[in-house]
Coordinates of C-alpha atoms in Angstrom, one line a residue:
M1 CA -11.1 -0.6 -4.4
T2 CA -11.0 -2.8 -1.3
Q3 CA -11.9 -6.5 -1.6
A4 CA -11.8 -9.6 0.5
S5 CA -8.6 -11.3 -0.6
A6 CA -7.7 -14.9 0.1
F7 CA -5.5 -13.6 2.9
G8 CA -8.4 -11.6 4.3
R9 CA -10.5 -14.8 4.5
S10 CA -7.6 -16.6 6.2
L11 CA -7.3 -13.8 8.7
R12 CA -11.0 -14.1 9.5
Q13 CA -10.5 -17.7 10.4
F14 CA -7.2 -17.1 12.2
L15 CA -8.7 -14.3 14.4
H16 CA -12.2 -15.7 14.7
L17 CA -13.6 -12.6 13.1
R18 CA -17.3 -12.3 12.2
D19 CA -16.6 -11.1 8.7
A20 CA -13.7 -11.2 6.3
P21 CA -11.9 -7.8 6.6
P22 CA -11.4 -5.8 3.5
S23 CA -8.0 -5.7 1.9
L24 CA -5.9 -3.6 -0.6
I25 CA -4.3 -5.9 -3.1
T26 CA -1.5 -5.6 -5.7
R27 CA -0.2 -8.1 -8.2
S28 CA 2.8 -6.1 -9.4
L29 CA 5.5 -8.7 -8.6
R30 CA 5.2 -11.8 -10.8
G31 CA 1.4 -11.5 -10.7
V32 CA 1.5 -12.7 -7.1
E33 CA -1.1 -11.3 -4.7
L34 CA 0.3 -9.1 -2.0
A35 CA -2.3 -7.7 0.5
V36 CA -2.7 -5.4 3.4
T37 CA -5.6 -5.9 5.8
E38 CA -6.7 -4.1 8.9
T39 CA -8.2 -6.2 11.7
R40 CA -9.9 -5.0 14.8
D41 CA -12.1 -6.6 17.4
D42 CA -13.0 -4.8 20.7
N43 CA -14.9 -7.8 22.0
P44 CA -13.1 -10.9 20.6
V45 CA -14.0 -14.6 21.0
P46 CA -11.6 -15.8 23.7
G47 CA -9.3 -18.7 22.9
I48 CA -6.3 -19.6 20.9
S49 CA -6.2 -18.3 17.4
G50 CA -6.6 -20.5 14.4
S51 CA -3.8 -21.6 12.0
F52 CA -2.8 -20.3 8.6
A53 CA -2.3 -22.8 5.9
P54 CA 1.4 -23.6 5.9
E55 CA 3.1 -21.9 2.9
D56 CA 6.3 -20.2 1.9
A57 CA 5.1 -16.8 2.9
F58 CA 5.5 -14.2 5.6
V59 CA 3.2 -11.9 7.5
V60 CA 4.3 -8.5 8.6
S61 CA 2.2 -7.1 11.4
L62 CA 2.0 -3.5 12.6
K63 CA 0.4 -3.3 16.0
L64 CA -2.0 -0.4 16.5
H65 CA -3.1 -1.3 20.0
D66 CA -1.1 -2.5 23.1
Y67 CA -1.5 -6.2 23.7
P68 CA 0.1 -7.0 27.1
D69 CA 1.1 -10.4 28.3
C70 CA 0.5 -12.1 24.9
E71 CA 0.9 -15.9 24.9
L72 CA 2.7 -16.9 21.7
W73 CA 2.7 -20.3 20.0
E74 CA 4.8 -21.7 17.3
N75 CA 4.7 -25.2 15.7
G76 CA 2.0 -26.3 18.0
K77 CA 3.7 -25.3 21.3
C78 CA 3.5 -22.4 23.7
V79 CA 6.8 -20.6 23.3
M80 CA 6.7 -17.5 25.5
K81 CA 4.7 -14.6 26.8
A82 CA 5.5 -11.1 25.8
D83 CA 4.1 -7.6 26.0
V84 CA 3.2 -6.3 22.5
P85 CA 3.3 -2.5 22.3
A86 CA 1.3 -0.3 19.8
G87 CA 3.6 0.9 17.0
A88 CA 5.8 -2.2 16.9
T89 CA 6.3 -4.4 13.9
Y90 CA 6.5 -8.2 14.0
L91 CA 7.4 -10.7 11.3
Y92 CA 5.9 -14.2 11.1
D93 CA 6.9 -17.2 9.0
L94 CA 3.8 -19.1 8.0
K95 CA 5.7 -22.3 7.7
R96 CA 6.1 -22.2 11.5
D97 CA 2.4 -22.1 12.3
P98 CA 2.5 -18.8 14.4
R99 CA -0.5 -18.5 16.8
Y100 CA -1.4 -16.6 19.9
V101 CA -4.0 -16.6 22.7
I102 CA -6.8 -14.1 22.0
D103 CA -8.0 -12.8 25.4
K104 CA -8.3 -9.0 25.0
P105 CA -9.2 -6.4 22.3
F106 CA -6.8 -6.2 19.3
H107 CA -6.1 -3.9 16.4
S108 CA -3.4 -4.5 13.8
L109 CA -2.4 -4.1 10.2
F110 CA -1.3 -7.3 8.5
F111 CA 0.8 -7.4 5.3
Y112 CA 0.8 -10.7 3.4
L113 CA 4.2 -11.2 1.6
P114 CA 4.8 -14.5 -0.3
R115 CA 8.3 -15.7 -0.9
S116 CA 7.6 -15.6 -4.6
A117 CA 7.1 -11.8 -4.4
L118 CA 10.5 -11.4 -2.7
D119 CA 12.0 -13.6 -5.4
G120 CA 10.3 -11.4 -8.1
L121 CA 11.7 -8.3 -6.6
T122 CA 15.3 -9.5 -6.6
E123 CA 14.9 -11.1 -10.1
Q124 CA 13.7 -7.7 -11.5
S125 CA 16.6 -5.9 -9.8
G126 CA 19.2 -8.4 -10.8
V127 CA 20.4 -9.1 -7.3
P128 CA 20.8 -12.4 -5.3
R129 CA 17.7 -13.8 -3.7
V130 CA 16.8 -13.0 -0.1
G131 CA 17.3 -15.7 2.4
Q132 CA 15.4 -16.2 5.6
L133 CA 13.8 -13.1 7.1
A134 CA 14.3 -12.2 10.7
C135 CA 11.1 -13.8 12.0
E136 CA 12.0 -14.3 15.7
I137 CA 8.9 -15.0 17.7
G138 CA 8.0 -12.3 20.2
V139 CA 10.6 -9.8 18.9
G140 CA 9.1 -6.5 17.9
H141 CA 10.9 -3.9 15.8
D142 CA 10.7 -0.1 16.0
D143 CA 10.3 0.5 12.3
A144 CA 9.4 4.0 11.2
V145 CA 9.1 3.0 7.6
I146 CA 6.5 0.3 8.2
R147 CA 4.6 2.8 10.4
H148 CA 4.6 5.4 7.6
I149 CA 3.5 2.8 4.9
G150 CA 0.9 1.4 7.3
A151 CA -0.6 4.8 8.0
S152 CA -0.8 5.6 4.3
L153 CA -2.5 2.3 3.5
Q154 CA -4.8 2.6 6.5
E155 CA -6.1 5.8 4.9
G156 CA -6.6 3.8 1.7
L157 CA -8.5 1.1 3.5
R158 CA -10.8 3.6 5.1
R159 CA -11.4 5.6 1.9
P160 CA -11.4 2.8 -0.7
D161 CA -13.2 4.9 -3.4
E162 CA -10.5 7.5 -3.3
T163 CA -7.6 5.1 -3.5
N164 CA -6.1 4.4 -6.9
Q165 CA -4.4 1.2 -7.9
L166 CA -1.1 3.0 -8.7
F167 CA -0.9 4.1 -5.1
I168 CA -1.5 0.6 -3.7
D169 CA 1.1 -0.8 -6.2
H170 CA 3.7 1.8 -5.2
M171 CA 3.3 1.4 -1.4
M172 CA 3.3 -2.4 -1.5
L173 CA 6.4 -2.4 -3.7
A174 CA 8.0 -0.1 -1.2
L175 CA 7.0 -2.3 1.7
T176 CA 8.4 -5.4 -0.1
A177 CA 11.8 -3.7 -0.8
H178 CA 12.0 -2.4 2.7
V179 CA 11.3 -5.7 4.3
A180 CA 13.8 -7.4 2.0
Q181 CA 16.5 -4.9 3.0
A182 CA 15.8 -4.4 6.7
Y183 CA 15.0 -8.1 7.6
G184 CA 16.5 -10.1 4.7
G185 CA 19.9 -8.5 4.2
L186 CA 19.1 -7.3 0.7
Q187 CA 21.4 -4.4 -0.5
S188 CA 19.6 -1.4 -1.7
V189 CA 18.0 -2.1 -5.1
T190 CA 18.0 1.6 -6.1
E191 CA 21.6 1.7 -7.0
S192 CA 21.1 -0.4 -10.2
I193 CA 18.9 2.2 -11.8
R194 CA 20.7 5.6 -12.3
G195 CA 19.0 7.0 -15.4
G196 CA 15.4 7.8 -16.2
L197 CA 13.1 6.9 -19.0
A198 CA 13.9 7.9 -22.6
P199 CA 11.9 11.0 -23.7
W200 CA 9.5 9.0 -25.8
Q201 CA 8.9 6.6 -22.9
V202 CA 8.1 9.5 -20.6
K203 CA 5.7 11.0 -23.2
R204 CA 3.9 7.7 -23.7
A205 CA 3.8 6.8 -19.9
C206 CA 2.3 10.2 -19.1
E207 CA -0.2 9.8 -21.9
R208 CA -1.2 6.4 -20.5
L209 CA -1.6 7.8 -17.0
E210 CA -3.5 10.8 -18.3
S211 CA -5.9 8.6 -20.3
D212 CA -7.1 7.0 -17.0
L213 CA -7.4 9.8 -14.5
R214 CA -9.4 7.4 -12.2
G215 CA -6.2 5.5 -11.7
K216 CA -7.5 2.0 -12.5
L217 CA -4.4 1.0 -14.5
S218 CA -1.9 -1.0 -12.6
L219 CA 1.9 -0.2 -12.5
A220 CA 2.5 -3.7 -13.9
K221 CA 0.3 -3.1 -17.0
I222 CA 2.0 0.3 -17.8
A223 CA 5.5 -1.1 -17.2
A224 CA 4.8 -4.1 -19.4
E225 CA 4.2 -1.7 -22.3
F226 CA 7.9 -0.8 -22.1
D227 CA 9.1 -4.3 -21.4
L228 CA 10.3 -3.1 -18.0
S229 CA 9.9 -4.5 -14.5
V230 CA 7.6 -2.6 -12.2
S231 CA 10.4 -1.6 -9.9
H232 CA 12.6 -0.4 -12.8
F233 CA 9.7 1.6 -14.4
S234 CA 8.7 3.2 -11.1
R235 CA 12.2 4.4 -10.2
A236 CA 13.0 5.6 -13.8
F237 CA 9.7 7.4 -14.0
R238 CA 10.5 9.2 -10.8
V239 CA 14.0 10.2 -12.0
S240 CA 12.4 11.6 -15.2
T241 CA 9.5 13.5 -13.7
G242 CA 10.4 14.1 -10.1
L243 CA 7.4 12.2 -8.9
P244 CA 6.3 8.6 -8.5
P245 CA 3.4 7.7 -10.9
H246 CA 0.6 7.9 -8.4
Q247 CA 1.7 11.4 -7.3
W248 CA 2.1 12.5 -10.9
L249 CA -1.4 11.4 -11.6
L250 CA -2.8 13.4 -8.6
R251 CA -1.1 16.5 -9.9
Q252 CA -2.5 15.9 -13.4
R253 CA -6.0 15.5 -11.9
V254 CA -5.5 18.9 -10.2
N255 CA -4.3 20.5 -13.5
T256 CA -7.3 19.0 -15.3
A257 CA -9.6 20.3 -12.6
K258 CA -8.2 23.8 -13.0
Q259 CA -8.9 23.8 -16.7
L260 CA -12.5 22.5 -16.1
M261 CA -13.1 25.2 -13.5
G262 CA -12.7 27.8 -16.3
V263 CA -15.8 26.3 -18.0
R264 CA -19.0 28.2 -17.1
G265 CA -21.8 26.1 -15.7
L266 CA -19.8 23.2 -14.4
S267 CA -20.4 22.6 -10.7
L268 CA -17.5 21.6 -8.5
S269 CA -18.9 18.1 -8.1
E270 CA -19.0 17.8 -11.9
V271 CA -15.4 19.0 -12.1
A272 CA -14.4 16.5 -9.4
I273 CA -15.8 13.5 -11.3
S274 CA -14.6 14.7 -14.7
A275 CA -11.0 15.1 -13.3
G276 CA -10.9 11.6 -11.9
F277 CA -11.7 12.2 -8.2
A278 CA -14.0 9.9 -6.3
N279 CA -16.3 12.8 -5.2
Q280 CA -16.2 16.5 -4.3
S281 CA -14.9 15.9 -0.8
H282 CA -11.9 13.9 -2.3
F283 CA -11.4 16.7 -4.8
T284 CA -11.4 19.4 -2.2
R285 CA -8.9 17.6 0.1
V286 CA -6.4 16.8 -2.7
F287 CA -6.7 20.2 -4.4
S288 CA -6.2 22.1 -1.1
S289 CA -3.2 20.0 -0.2
V290 CA -1.5 20.6 -3.6
V291 CA -2.5 24.2 -4.3
G292 CA -2.8 25.6 -0.8
T293 CA -6.4 26.8 -1.2
S294 CA -9.8 25.2 -1.7
P295 CA -11.2 24.8 -5.3
G296 CA -14.0 27.2 -4.5
M297 CA -11.7 29.9 -3.3
W298 CA -9.3 29.3 -6.3
R299 CA -12.2 29.6 -8.7
R300 CA -13.6 32.7 -7.1
E301 CA -10.2 34.4 -7.4
G302 CA -10.5 33.8 -11.1
R303 CA -7.0 32.5 -11.5
D304 CA -5.6 31.3 -14.7
A305 CA -4.9 27.6 -15.1
P306 CA -1.5 27.2 -16.8
E307 CA -1.1 23.7 -18.3
N308 CA 1.8 22.7 -16.0
E309 CA 0.9 24.6 -12.8
T310 CA 0.9 22.4 -9.7

């Protein structure tokens, strides 16, 4: 699921990394690429960082390692020095040529957020466009939402085979909406959608999700079948089912696995693959989290597998 995005290649040059770091990518807003990339170097090449190509885009960075006495540059000039603590969020405007001096180990998550994605979000929600984001050099934010999203996507980066596209789309859409609201003054976009999907839409959406238990379908593709925006479809689906699409799909995988475990002769690894899990380890982890017991124990107890049990 991970791949080296254009942003990942830019980060390699920017941070003088030996290889382009893997990224998780979504194109749910106007088909524009949004990406999250984890970068780490415990023995970096000393010197000032490279430059990003100037563009109307932003980088949101969640710091995972303290970086004291960081020398910050903007528009070709040294602006200040600041201590950068682990857990803080920083925003950078790529039109301003943000750079810094690399002279100690670093570890961060970087989210690439083009202006066109922000415009796509507001267009879909029928609200005014976001103006300038709060990208003040050297100013970190104590942002629990970014930390939560970052931790979830970090797991996805480390377990790419277990990460479905619906999850990436959902988390990056949530990140975009949060950044627009917290740092761009956008009013909550959830107020415009009060109702759920029509019954026939729920039925068809669930059938589409169930037909691809591996989770390769994107939110954009499913939403387009109903002529809905991704954000509208995601919120309406959650209103109708009580779960966002990626979590509904996980529950459906578990239900399918329960049914398959009633078939004699099927090993747990065969059940795992048939139910859309990446492997038996992935199956065991998800099943145990949802059901409260391991697949092996559940099977040995000889439980029934009701169609809608979760």
